[in-house]
Amino acid sequence: ADERVASTVWHAMQETANAVAITYGVDHAKLTDYIHKLFKRYQNEKLWDTLGRVGRDPMRKLQPDDRLIGSLRLVEEVGGHTQPLIEGIAAAYCYQETGDDSADELQQMIREFGIVKVMHEVSGISPEEVVGQKILSAFGRLRGS
């Protein structure tokens, strides 16, 4: 329901679909149809697809070969627009949910070691990389620092 979040998610999905189509020769129209169906499902309040369920287990989702970082690297490889994924990754680093051990562990690591080290250790992204700098900037904006 939040237009800014919806726009970021939509554009991240579009960029990822484009990168998948280019890299693996998948029909872009089929990917776009799938995105439309997913997006419609996400917006259906009756399905109760909660933020807690969608955001659960950020440590796994931030691994180099998982959905967020893997998509970022794929979009980066094809020269796509990475900013929507960068915003999503920064949000995942900020994610907190009572009862989610992975989110608790991630937040504890960030408090103890700092976001730069955690980004490198968890996601394999160096702060010297352009995307690393952009993630750190987005993380700072989201955290208000």
mmCIF file of N, CA and C in Angstrom:
data_model
loop_
_atom_site.group_PDB
_atom_site.id
_atom_site.type_symbol
_atom_site.label_atom_id
_atom_site.label_comp_id
_atom_site.label_asym_id
_atom_site.label_seq_id
_atom_site.Cartn_x
_atom_site.Cartn_y
_atom_site.Cartn_z
ATOM 1 N N ALA A 1 0.814 -1.198 0.000
ATOM 2 C CA ALA A 1 0.000 0.000 0.000
ATOM 3 C C ALA A 1 0.859 1.263 0.000
ATOM 4 N N ASP A 2 2.092 1.187 0.407
ATOM 5 C CA ASP A 2 2.998 2.335 0.412
ATOM 6 C C ASP A 2 3.553 2.527 -1.002
ATOM 7 N N GLU A 3 3.236 3.657 -1.606
ATOM 8 C CA GLU A 3 3.609 3.881 -3.007
ATOM 9 C C GLU A 3 5.113 3.840 -3.246
ATOM 10 N N ARG A 4 5.887 4.383 -2.311
ATOM 11 C CA ARG A 4 7.349 4.393 -2.474
ATOM 12 C C ARG A 4 7.904 2.968 -2.432
ATOM 13 N N VAL A 5 7.423 2.183 -1.489
ATOM 14 C CA VAL A 5 7.862 0.793 -1.385
ATOM 15 C C VAL A 5 7.407 0.013 -2.618
ATOM 16 N N ALA A 6 6.158 0.188 -3.005
ATOM 17 C CA ALA A 6 5.622 -0.515 -4.178
ATOM 18 C C ALA A 6 6.428 -0.183 -5.430
ATOM 19 N N SER A 7 6.762 1.076 -5.612
ATOM 20 C CA SER A 7 7.538 1.487 -6.781
ATOM 21 C C SER A 7 8.937 0.861 -6.772
ATOM 22 N N THR A 8 9.564 0.856 -5.615
ATOM 23 C CA THR A 8 10.898 0.264 -5.501
ATOM 24 C C THR A 8 10.845 -1.226 -5.807
ATOM 25 N N VAL A 9 9.881 -1.925 -5.234
ATOM 26 C CA VAL A 9 9.745 -3.363 -5.474
ATOM 27 C C VAL A 9 9.462 -3.627 -6.953
ATOM 28 N N TRP A 10 8.538 -2.858 -7.519
ATOM 29 C CA TRP A 10 8.186 -3.028 -8.938
ATOM 30 C C TRP A 10 9.417 -2.865 -9.829
ATOM 31 N N HIS A 11 10.167 -1.809 -9.609
ATOM 32 C CA HIS A 11 11.338 -1.558 -10.453
ATOM 33 C C HIS A 11 12.440 -2.594 -10.219
ATOM 34 N N ALA A 12 12.605 -3.042 -8.989
ATOM 35 C CA ALA A 12 13.595 -4.093 -8.716
ATOM 36 C C ALA A 12 13.220 -5.371 -9.449
ATOM 37 N N MET A 13 11.949 -5.707 -9.421
ATOM 38 C CA MET A 13 11.489 -6.916 -10.117
ATOM 39 C C MET A 13 11.660 -6.780 -11.629
ATOM 40 N N GLN A 14 11.364 -5.609 -12.165
ATOM 41 C CA GLN A 14 11.516 -5.377 -13.605
ATOM 42 C C GLN A 14 12.984 -5.472 -14.027
ATOM 43 N N GLU A 15 13.859 -4.856 -13.257
ATOM 44 C CA GLU A 15 15.292 -4.899 -13.580
ATOM 45 C C GLU A 15 15.824 -6.331 -13.500
ATOM 46 N N THR A 16 15.379 -7.058 -12.502
ATOM 47 C CA THR A 16 15.818 -8.450 -12.357
ATOM 48 C C THR A 16 15.291 -9.296 -13.513
ATOM 49 N N ALA A 17 14.036 -9.103 -13.875
ATOM 50 C CA ALA A 17 13.464 -9.848 -15.009
ATOM 51 C C ALA A 17 14.227 -9.558 -16.291
ATOM 52 N N ASN A 18 14.556 -8.306 -16.507
ATOM 53 C CA ASN A 18 15.313 -7.936 -17.697
ATOM 54 C C ASN A 18 16.680 -8.629 -17.707
ATOM 55 N N ALA A 19 17.347 -8.643 -16.560
ATOM 56 C CA ALA A 19 18.661 -9.282 -16.466
ATOM 57 C C ALA A 19 18.557 -10.795 -16.683
ATOM 58 N N VAL A 20 17.518 -11.415 -16.144
ATOM 59 C CA VAL A 20 17.312 -12.855 -16.337
ATOM 60 C C VAL A 20 17.045 -13.149 -17.815
ATOM 61 N N ALA A 21 16.221 -12.323 -18.448
ATOM 62 C CA ALA A 21 15.913 -12.524 -19.866
ATOM 63 C C ALA A 21 17.180 -12.425 -20.715
ATOM 64 N N ILE A 22 17.995 -11.424 -20.439
ATOM 65 C CA ILE A 22 19.229 -11.229 -21.205
ATOM 66 C C ILE A 22 20.216 -12.362 -20.945
ATOM 67 N N THR A 23 20.416 -12.698 -19.692
ATOM 68 C CA THR A 23 21.441 -13.668 -19.308
ATOM 69 C C THR A 23 21.075 -15.100 -19.676
ATOM 70 N N TYR A 24 19.823 -15.462 -19.472
ATOM 71 C CA TYR A 24 19.426 -16.859 -19.637
ATOM 72 C C TYR A 24 18.498 -17.114 -20.817
ATOM 73 N N GLY A 25 18.182 -16.059 -21.561
ATOM 74 C CA GLY A 25 17.336 -16.223 -22.737
ATOM 75 C C GLY A 25 15.891 -16.565 -22.419
ATOM 76 N N VAL A 26 15.437 -16.180 -21.238
ATOM 77 C CA VAL A 26 14.057 -16.430 -20.845
ATOM 78 C C VAL A 26 13.171 -15.377 -21.507
ATOM 79 N N ASP A 27 11.980 -15.779 -21.912
ATOM 80 C CA ASP A 27 11.035 -14.874 -22.556
ATOM 81 C C ASP A 27 10.660 -13.732 -21.600
ATOM 82 N N HIS A 28 11.013 -12.529 -21.977
ATOM 83 C CA HIS A 28 10.774 -11.361 -21.127
ATOM 84 C C HIS A 28 9.284 -11.147 -20.875
ATOM 85 N N ALA A 29 8.453 -11.399 -21.862
ATOM 86 C CA ALA A 29 7.005 -11.215 -21.700
ATOM 87 C C ALA A 29 6.446 -12.160 -20.638
ATOM 88 N N LYS A 30 6.938 -13.392 -20.613
ATOM 89 C CA LYS A 30 6.488 -14.344 -19.590
ATOM 90 C C LYS A 30 6.920 -13.883 -18.198
ATOM 91 N N LEU A 31 8.130 -13.368 -18.092
ATOM 92 C CA LEU A 31 8.608 -12.859 -16.803
ATOM 93 C C LEU A 31 7.766 -11.665 -16.347
ATOM 94 N N THR A 32 7.435 -10.792 -17.277
ATOM 95 C CA THR A 32 6.626 -9.619 -16.949
ATOM 96 C C THR A 32 5.231 -10.039 -16.504
ATOM 97 N N ASP A 33 4.648 -11.021 -17.172
ATOM 98 C CA ASP A 33 3.341 -11.537 -16.747
ATOM 99 C C ASP A 33 3.416 -12.089 -15.328
ATOM 100 N N TYR A 34 4.470 -12.816 -15.043
ATOM 101 C CA TYR A 34 4.662 -13.390 -13.707
ATOM 102 C C TYR A 34 4.787 -12.279 -12.660
ATOM 103 N N ILE A 35 5.518 -11.222 -12.993
ATOM 104 C CA ILE A 35 5.678 -10.090 -12.071
ATOM 105 C C ILE A 35 4.319 -9.439 -11.795
ATOM 106 N N HIS A 36 3.526 -9.262 -12.834
ATOM 107 C CA HIS A 36 2.184 -8.684 -12.645
ATOM 108 C C HIS A 36 1.361 -9.533 -11.682
ATOM 109 N N LYS A 37 1.407 -10.855 -11.837
ATOM 110 C CA LYS A 37 0.653 -11.752 -10.954
ATOM 111 C C LYS A 37 1.159 -11.670 -9.519
ATOM 112 N N LEU A 38 2.485 -11.676 -9.353
ATOM 113 C CA LEU A 38 3.060 -11.564 -8.004
ATOM 114 C C LEU A 38 2.675 -10.242 -7.356
ATOM 115 N N PHE A 39 2.803 -9.184 -8.122
ATOM 116 C CA PHE A 39 2.516 -7.856 -7.587
ATOM 117 C C PHE A 39 1.060 -7.750 -7.162
ATOM 118 N N LYS A 40 0.174 -8.303 -7.968
ATOM 119 C CA LYS A 40 -1.248 -8.288 -7.630
ATOM 120 C C LYS A 40 -1.480 -9.080 -6.340
ATOM 121 N N ARG A 41 -0.793 -10.210 -6.213
ATOM 122 C CA ARG A 41 -0.930 -11.021 -5.000
ATOM 123 C C ARG A 41 -0.425 -10.256 -3.773
ATOM 124 N N TYR A 42 0.697 -9.579 -3.911
ATOM 125 C CA TYR A 42 1.254 -8.812 -2.792
ATOM 126 C C TYR A 42 0.291 -7.724 -2.333
ATOM 127 N N GLN A 43 -0.496 -7.196 -3.257
ATOM 128 C CA GLN A 43 -1.409 -6.106 -2.923
ATOM 129 C C GLN A 43 -2.781 -6.589 -2.442
ATOM 130 N N ASN A 44 -2.996 -7.894 -2.450
ATOM 131 C CA ASN A 44 -4.277 -8.448 -2.013
ATOM 132 C C ASN A 44 -4.271 -8.603 -0.494
ATOM 133 N N GLU A 45 -4.974 -7.723 0.184
ATOM 134 C CA GLU A 45 -4.999 -7.728 1.643
ATOM 135 C C GLU A 45 -5.600 -9.010 2.217
ATOM 136 N N LYS A 46 -6.428 -9.681 1.462
ATOM 137 C CA LYS A 46 -7.065 -10.906 1.945
ATOM 138 C C LYS A 46 -6.077 -12.065 2.072
ATOM 139 N N LEU A 47 -4.963 -11.986 1.369
ATOM 140 C CA LEU A 47 -3.978 -13.069 1.431
ATOM 141 C C LEU A 47 -3.064 -12.959 2.650
ATOM 142 N N TRP A 48 -3.074 -11.839 3.291
ATOM 143 C CA TRP A 48 -2.276 -11.633 4.490
ATOM 144 C C TRP A 48 -0.812 -12.020 4.303
ATOM 145 N N ASP A 49 -0.207 -11.528 3.249
ATOM 146 C CA ASP A 49 1.214 -11.748 3.011
ATOM 147 C C ASP A 49 1.954 -10.668 3.798
ATOM 148 N N THR A 50 2.192 -10.924 5.061
ATOM 149 C CA THR A 50 2.697 -9.907 5.979
ATOM 150 C C THR A 50 4.154 -9.547 5.704
ATOM 151 N N LEU A 51 4.534 -8.376 6.154
ATOM 152 C CA LEU A 51 5.922 -7.951 6.062
ATOM 153 C C LEU A 51 6.821 -8.946 6.791
ATOM 154 N N GLY A 52 6.352 -9.439 7.932
ATOM 155 C CA GLY A 52 7.128 -10.415 8.682
ATOM 156 C C GLY A 52 7.406 -11.682 7.896
ATOM 157 N N ARG A 53 6.427 -12.139 7.116
ATOM 158 C CA ARG A 53 6.651 -13.339 6.310
ATOM 159 C C ARG A 53 7.554 -13.049 5.121
ATOM 160 N N VAL A 54 7.340 -11.931 4.474
ATOM 161 C CA VAL A 54 8.125 -11.581 3.292
ATOM 162 C C VAL A 54 9.578 -11.247 3.668
ATOM 163 N N GLY A 55 9.756 -10.563 4.793
ATOM 164 C CA GLY A 55 11.095 -10.143 5.196
ATOM 165 C C GLY A 55 11.868 -11.166 6.001
ATOM 166 N N ARG A 56 11.208 -12.218 6.420
ATOM 167 C CA ARG A 56 11.819 -13.229 7.286
ATOM 168 C C ARG A 56 13.157 -13.737 6.749
ATOM 169 N N ASP A 57 14.083 -13.961 7.676
ATOM 170 C CA ASP A 57 15.391 -14.559 7.394
ATOM 171 C C ASP A 57 16.273 -13.679 6.497
ATOM 172 N N PRO A 58 16.509 -12.435 6.907
ATOM 173 C CA PRO A 58 17.333 -11.548 6.080
ATOM 174 C C PRO A 58 18.768 -12.025 5.904
ATOM 175 N N MET A 59 19.313 -12.754 6.876
ATOM 176 C CA MET A 59 20.696 -13.245 6.727
ATOM 177 C C MET A 59 20.826 -14.133 5.495
ATOM 178 N N ARG A 60 19.837 -14.972 5.254
ATOM 179 C CA ARG A 60 19.875 -15.837 4.066
ATOM 180 C C ARG A 60 19.662 -15.017 2.801
ATOM 181 N N LYS A 61 18.689 -14.122 2.833
ATOM 182 C CA LYS A 61 18.354 -13.351 1.640
ATOM 183 C C LYS A 61 19.456 -12.381 1.224
ATOM 184 N N LEU A 62 20.364 -12.076 2.158
ATOM 185 C CA LEU A 62 21.473 -11.167 1.869
ATOM 186 C C LEU A 62 22.773 -11.898 1.511
ATOM 187 N N GLN A 63 22.712 -13.228 1.375
ATOM 188 C CA GLN A 63 23.881 -14.001 0.975
ATOM 189 C C GLN A 63 24.217 -13.698 -0.485
ATOM 190 N N PRO A 64 25.495 -13.846 -0.880
ATOM 191 C CA PRO A 64 25.911 -13.489 -2.247
ATOM 192 C C PRO A 64 25.111 -14.140 -3.373
ATOM 193 N N ASP A 65 24.652 -15.366 -3.181
ATOM 194 C CA ASP A 65 23.952 -16.065 -4.266
ATOM 195 C C ASP A 65 22.450 -16.152 -4.057
ATOM 196 N N ASP A 66 21.923 -15.440 -3.071
ATOM 197 C CA ASP A 66 20.478 -15.512 -2.835
ATOM 198 C C ASP A 66 19.775 -14.366 -3.544
ATOM 199 N N ARG A 67 18.475 -14.227 -3.279
ATOM 200 C CA ARG A 67 17.609 -13.368 -4.090
ATOM 201 C C ARG A 67 18.012 -11.907 -4.182
ATOM 202 N N LEU A 68 18.453 -11.287 -3.111
ATOM 203 C CA LEU A 68 18.746 -9.851 -3.175
ATOM 204 C C LEU A 68 20.103 -9.568 -3.809
ATOM 205 N N ILE A 69 21.155 -10.142 -3.258
ATOM 206 C CA ILE A 69 22.497 -9.875 -3.776
ATOM 207 C C ILE A 69 22.688 -10.552 -5.125
ATOM 208 N N GLY A 70 22.152 -11.755 -5.272
ATOM 209 C CA GLY A 70 22.239 -12.433 -6.574
ATOM 210 C C GLY A 70 21.584 -11.624 -7.677
ATOM 211 N N SER A 71 20.413 -11.064 -7.381
ATOM 212 C CA SER A 71 19.735 -10.214 -8.367
ATOM 213 C C SER A 71 20.534 -8.950 -8.643
ATOM 214 N N LEU A 72 21.064 -8.341 -7.594
ATOM 215 C CA LEU A 72 21.879 -7.136 -7.764
ATOM 216 C C LEU A 72 23.054 -7.406 -8.699
ATOM 217 N N ARG A 73 23.758 -8.498 -8.453
ATOM 218 C CA ARG A 73 24.938 -8.826 -9.281
ATOM 219 C C ARG A 73 24.532 -9.102 -10.724
ATOM 220 N N LEU A 74 23.418 -9.772 -10.921
ATOM 221 C CA LEU A 74 22.952 -10.067 -12.276
ATOM 222 C C LEU A 74 22.586 -8.771 -13.012
ATOM 223 N N VAL A 75 21.859 -7.892 -12.347
ATOM 224 C CA VAL A 75 21.477 -6.609 -12.951
ATOM 225 C C VAL A 75 22.728 -5.778 -13.239
ATOM 226 N N GLU A 76 23.658 -5.810 -12.323
ATOM 227 C CA GLU A 76 24.926 -5.088 -12.501
ATOM 228 C C GLU A 76 25.670 -5.610 -13.734
ATOM 229 N N GLU A 77 25.713 -6.932 -13.908
ATOM 230 C CA GLU A 77 26.417 -7.546 -15.037
ATOM 231 C C GLU A 77 25.871 -7.113 -16.385
ATOM 232 N N VAL A 78 24.545 -6.931 -16.481
ATOM 233 C CA VAL A 78 23.954 -6.563 -17.769
ATOM 234 C C VAL A 78 23.846 -5.049 -17.941
ATOM 235 N N GLY A 79 24.337 -4.311 -16.971
ATOM 236 C CA GLY A 79 24.307 -2.855 -17.065
ATOM 237 C C GLY A 79 22.958 -2.248 -16.755
ATOM 238 N N GLY A 80 22.150 -2.968 -15.979
ATOM 239 C CA GLY A 80 20.825 -2.469 -15.613
ATOM 240 C C GLY A 80 20.884 -1.437 -14.494
ATOM 241 N N HIS A 81 19.731 -0.947 -14.149
ATOM 242 C CA HIS A 81 19.586 0.074 -13.106
ATOM 243 C C HIS A 81 19.520 -0.636 -11.748
ATOM 244 N N THR A 82 20.555 -0.487 -10.936
ATOM 245 C CA THR A 82 20.667 -1.220 -9.676
ATOM 246 C C THR A 82 20.015 -0.524 -8.483
ATOM 247 N N GLN A 83 19.660 0.745 -8.601
ATOM 248 C CA GLN A 83 19.185 1.495 -7.437
ATOM 249 C C GLN A 83 17.976 0.873 -6.734
ATOM 250 N N PRO A 84 16.980 0.354 -7.452
ATOM 251 C CA PRO A 84 15.859 -0.269 -6.724
ATOM 252 C C PRO A 84 16.302 -1.452 -5.859
ATOM 253 N N LEU A 85 17.219 -2.250 -6.355
ATOM 254 C CA LEU A 85 17.731 -3.373 -5.566
ATOM 255 C C LEU A 85 18.583 -2.873 -4.408
ATOM 256 N N ILE A 86 19.343 -1.831 -4.632
ATOM 257 C CA ILE A 86 20.158 -1.242 -3.566
ATOM 258 C C ILE A 86 19.263 -0.775 -2.423
ATOM 259 N N GLU A 87 18.146 -0.148 -2.764
ATOM 260 C CA GLU A 87 17.208 0.313 -1.728
ATOM 261 C C GLU A 87 16.629 -0.874 -0.957
ATOM 262 N N GLY A 88 16.297 -1.939 -1.670
ATOM 263 C CA GLY A 88 15.768 -3.138 -1.013
ATOM 264 C C GLY A 88 16.792 -3.816 -0.118
ATOM 265 N N ILE A 89 18.029 -3.838 -0.561
ATOM 266 C CA ILE A 89 19.107 -4.439 0.232
ATOM 267 C C ILE A 89 19.344 -3.618 1.494
ATOM 268 N N ALA A 90 19.368 -2.306 1.359
ATOM 269 C CA ALA A 90 19.539 -1.445 2.533
ATOM 270 C C ALA A 90 18.394 -1.656 3.518
ATOM 271 N N ALA A 91 17.175 -1.800 3.000
ATOM 272 C CA ALA A 91 16.023 -2.055 3.868
ATOM 273 C C ALA A 91 16.165 -3.403 4.570
ATOM 274 N N ALA A 92 16.692 -4.406 3.868
ATOM 275 C CA ALA A 92 16.896 -5.720 4.485
ATOM 276 C C ALA A 92 17.912 -5.633 5.624
ATOM 277 N N TYR A 93 18.931 -4.795 5.460
ATOM 278 C CA TYR A 93 19.903 -4.596 6.547
ATOM 279 C C TYR A 93 19.274 -3.880 7.746
ATOM 280 N N CYS A 94 18.218 -3.150 7.519
ATOM 281 C CA CYS A 94 17.523 -2.434 8.604
ATOM 282 C C CYS A 94 16.413 -3.271 9.240
ATOM 283 N N TYR A 95 16.050 -4.363 8.605
ATOM 284 C CA TYR A 95 14.880 -5.144 8.997
ATOM 285 C C TYR A 95 14.986 -5.689 10.418
ATOM 286 N N GLN A 96 13.930 -5.464 11.186
ATOM 287 C CA GLN A 96 13.822 -5.999 12.545
ATOM 288 C C GLN A 96 12.431 -6.578 12.725
ATOM 289 N N GLU A 97 12.367 -7.760 13.294
ATOM 290 C CA GLU A 97 11.077 -8.412 13.528
ATOM 291 C C GLU A 97 11.208 -9.291 14.764
ATOM 292 N N THR A 98 10.385 -9.034 15.739
ATOM 293 C CA THR A 98 10.378 -9.839 16.949
ATOM 294 C C THR A 98 10.125 -11.299 16.596
ATOM 295 N N GLY A 99 10.951 -12.175 17.116
ATOM 296 C CA GLY A 99 10.781 -13.598 16.870
ATOM 297 C C GLY A 99 11.527 -14.116 15.656
ATOM 298 N N ASP A 100 12.158 -13.243 14.881
ATOM 299 C CA ASP A 100 12.944 -13.669 13.721
ATOM 300 C C ASP A 100 14.404 -13.714 14.156
ATOM 301 N N ASP A 101 14.908 -14.918 14.456
ATOM 302 C CA ASP A 101 16.270 -15.071 14.956
ATOM 303 C C ASP A 101 17.304 -14.526 13.976
ATOM 304 N N SER A 102 17.061 -14.693 12.690
ATOM 305 C CA SER A 102 17.977 -14.197 11.668
ATOM 306 C C SER A 102 18.052 -12.669 11.700
ATOM 307 N N ALA A 103 16.913 -12.016 11.823
ATOM 308 C CA ALA A 103 16.892 -10.547 11.903
ATOM 309 C C ALA A 103 17.588 -10.072 13.180
ATOM 310 N N ASP A 104 17.333 -10.774 14.274
ATOM 311 C CA ASP A 104 17.994 -10.421 15.543
ATOM 312 C C ASP A 104 19.508 -10.554 15.424
ATOM 313 N N GLU A 105 19.956 -11.663 14.828
ATOM 314 C CA GLU A 105 21.389 -11.892 14.651
ATOM 315 C C GLU A 105 22.007 -10.813 13.767
ATOM 316 N N LEU A 106 21.328 -10.471 12.685
ATOM 317 C CA LEU A 106 21.835 -9.439 11.775
ATOM 318 C C LEU A 106 21.972 -8.110 12.493
ATOM 319 N N GLN A 107 20.951 -7.716 13.251
ATOM 320 C CA GLN A 107 21.012 -6.432 13.967
ATOM 321 C C GLN A 107 22.100 -6.448 15.033
ATOM 322 N N GLN A 108 22.289 -7.576 15.704
ATOM 323 C CA GLN A 108 23.359 -7.696 16.701
ATOM 324 C C GLN A 108 24.727 -7.548 16.034
ATOM 325 N N MET A 109 24.905 -8.183 14.890
ATOM 326 C CA MET A 109 26.172 -8.073 14.155
ATOM 327 C C MET A 109 26.437 -6.632 13.733
ATOM 328 N N ILE A 110 25.413 -5.947 13.256
ATOM 329 C CA ILE A 110 25.579 -4.555 12.830
ATOM 330 C C ILE A 110 25.965 -3.696 14.020
ATOM 331 N N ARG A 111 25.321 -3.906 15.169
ATOM 332 C CA ARG A 111 25.677 -3.141 16.381
ATOM 333 C C ARG A 111 27.115 -3.425 16.810
ATOM 334 N N GLU A 112 27.513 -4.688 16.735
ATOM 335 C CA GLU A 112 28.820 -5.099 17.232
ATOM 336 C C GLU A 112 29.965 -4.764 16.276
ATOM 337 N N PHE A 113 29.753 -5.007 14.981
ATOM 338 C CA PHE A 113 30.847 -4.880 14.013
ATOM 339 C C PHE A 113 30.702 -3.722 13.035
ATOM 340 N N GLY A 114 29.482 -3.178 12.906
ATOM 341 C CA GLY A 114 29.239 -2.104 11.949
ATOM 342 C C GLY A 114 28.758 -2.637 10.613
ATOM 343 N N ILE A 115 28.024 -1.806 9.922
ATOM 344 C CA ILE A 115 27.417 -2.208 8.656
ATOM 345 C C ILE A 115 28.456 -2.533 7.587
ATOM 346 N N VAL A 116 29.596 -1.830 7.570
ATOM 347 C CA VAL A 116 30.603 -2.076 6.532
ATOM 348 C C VAL A 116 31.107 -3.514 6.610
ATOM 349 N N LYS A 117 31.481 -3.941 7.801
ATOM 350 C CA LYS A 117 32.000 -5.302 7.964
ATOM 351 C C LYS A 117 30.901 -6.336 7.701
ATOM 352 N N VAL A 118 29.702 -6.080 8.189
ATOM 353 C CA VAL A 118 28.606 -7.028 7.997
ATOM 354 C C VAL A 118 28.258 -7.146 6.513
ATOM 355 N N MET A 119 28.219 -6.037 5.807
ATOM 356 C CA MET A 119 27.922 -6.070 4.376
ATOM 357 C C MET A 119 28.963 -6.925 3.646
ATOM 358 N N HIS A 120 30.210 -6.776 4.032
ATOM 359 C CA HIS A 120 31.277 -7.549 3.395
ATOM 360 C C HIS A 120 31.197 -9.027 3.773
ATOM 361 N N GLU A 121 31.006 -9.312 5.057
ATOM 362 C CA GLU A 121 30.984 -10.696 5.534
ATOM 363 C C GLU A 121 29.730 -11.452 5.090
ATOM 364 N N VAL A 122 28.578 -10.822 5.178
ATOM 365 C CA VAL A 122 27.315 -11.506 4.870
ATOM 366 C C VAL A 122 27.056 -11.553 3.366
ATOM 367 N N SER A 123 27.288 -10.430 2.683
ATOM 368 C CA SER A 123 26.894 -10.310 1.279
ATOM 369 C C SER A 123 28.054 -10.340 0.291
ATOM 370 N N GLY A 124 29.275 -10.270 0.797
ATOM 371 C CA GLY A 124 30.426 -10.272 -0.101
ATOM 372 C C GLY A 124 30.573 -8.985 -0.887
ATOM 373 N N ILE A 125 30.066 -7.884 -0.329
ATOM 374 C CA ILE A 125 30.146 -6.595 -1.014
ATOM 375 C C ILE A 125 31.135 -5.708 -0.281
ATOM 376 N N SER A 126 32.091 -5.208 -1.007
ATOM 377 C CA SER A 126 33.111 -4.331 -0.442
ATOM 378 C C SER A 126 32.606 -2.890 -0.413
ATOM 379 N N PRO A 127 32.984 -2.148 0.615
ATOM 380 C CA PRO A 127 32.595 -0.737 0.654
ATOM 381 C C PRO A 127 33.293 0.097 -0.422
ATOM 382 N N GLU A 128 34.304 -0.461 -1.062
ATOM 383 C CA GLU A 128 34.982 0.251 -2.150
ATOM 384 C C GLU A 128 34.229 0.140 -3.472
ATOM 385 N N GLU A 129 33.356 -0.861 -3.579
ATOM 386 C CA GLU A 129 32.554 -1.007 -4.798
ATOM 387 C C GLU A 129 31.528 0.114 -4.871
ATOM 388 N N VAL A 130 31.176 0.514 -6.070
ATOM 389 C CA VAL A 130 30.147 1.534 -6.249
ATOM 390 C C VAL A 130 28.839 1.084 -5.599
ATOM 391 N N VAL A 131 28.436 -0.171 -5.828
ATOM 392 C CA VAL A 131 27.191 -0.636 -5.216
ATOM 393 C C VAL A 131 27.306 -0.677 -3.702
ATOM 394 N N GLY A 132 28.489 -0.975 -3.191
ATOM 395 C CA GLY A 132 28.703 -0.966 -1.744
ATOM 396 C C GLY A 132 28.514 0.425 -1.171
ATOM 397 N N GLN A 133 29.072 1.413 -1.841
ATOM 398 C CA GLN A 133 28.922 2.800 -1.395
ATOM 399 C C GLN A 133 27.450 3.221 -1.431
ATOM 400 N N LYS A 134 26.746 2.795 -2.478
ATOM 401 C CA LYS A 134 25.333 3.154 -2.604
ATOM 402 C C LYS A 134 24.480 2.457 -1.539
ATOM 403 N N ILE A 135 24.801 1.215 -1.230
ATOM 404 C CA ILE A 135 24.072 0.506 -0.167
ATOM 405 C C ILE A 135 24.302 1.207 1.165
ATOM 406 N N LEU A 136 25.540 1.572 1.451
ATOM 407 C CA LEU A 136 25.844 2.260 2.712
ATOM 408 C C LEU A 136 25.110 3.592 2.798
ATOM 409 N N SER A 137 25.042 4.305 1.701
ATOM 410 C CA SER A 137 24.326 5.584 1.673
ATOM 411 C C SER A 137 22.833 5.371 1.934
ATOM 412 N N ALA A 138 22.243 4.388 1.248
ATOM 413 C CA ALA A 138 20.815 4.101 1.433
ATOM 414 C C ALA A 138 20.548 3.609 2.855
ATOM 415 N N PHE A 139 21.430 2.787 3.391
ATOM 416 C CA PHE A 139 21.298 2.304 4.761
ATOM 417 C C PHE A 139 21.312 3.487 5.735
ATOM 418 N N GLY A 140 22.234 4.409 5.534
ATOM 419 C CA GLY A 140 22.308 5.597 6.391
ATOM 420 C C GLY A 140 21.043 6.430 6.317
ATOM 421 N N ARG A 141 20.492 6.595 5.115
ATOM 422 C CA ARG A 141 19.244 7.348 4.960
ATOM 423 C C ARG A 141 18.101 6.668 5.707
ATOM 424 N N LEU A 142 17.998 5.347 5.554
ATOM 425 C CA LEU A 142 16.913 4.616 6.198
ATOM 426 C C LEU A 142 17.044 4.622 7.722
ATOM 427 N N ARG A 143 18.254 4.569 8.203
ATOM 428 C CA ARG A 143 18.491 4.567 9.647
ATOM 429 C C ARG A 143 18.489 5.982 10.216
ATOM 430 N N GLY A 144 18.477 6.973 9.323
ATOM 431 C CA GLY A 144 18.469 8.358 9.786
ATOM 432 C C GLY A 144 19.809 8.816 10.318
ATOM 433 N N SER A 145 20.881 8.222 9.794
ATOM 434 C CA SER A 145 22.209 8.627 10.260
ATOM 435 C C SER A 145 23.062 9.180 9.149
#
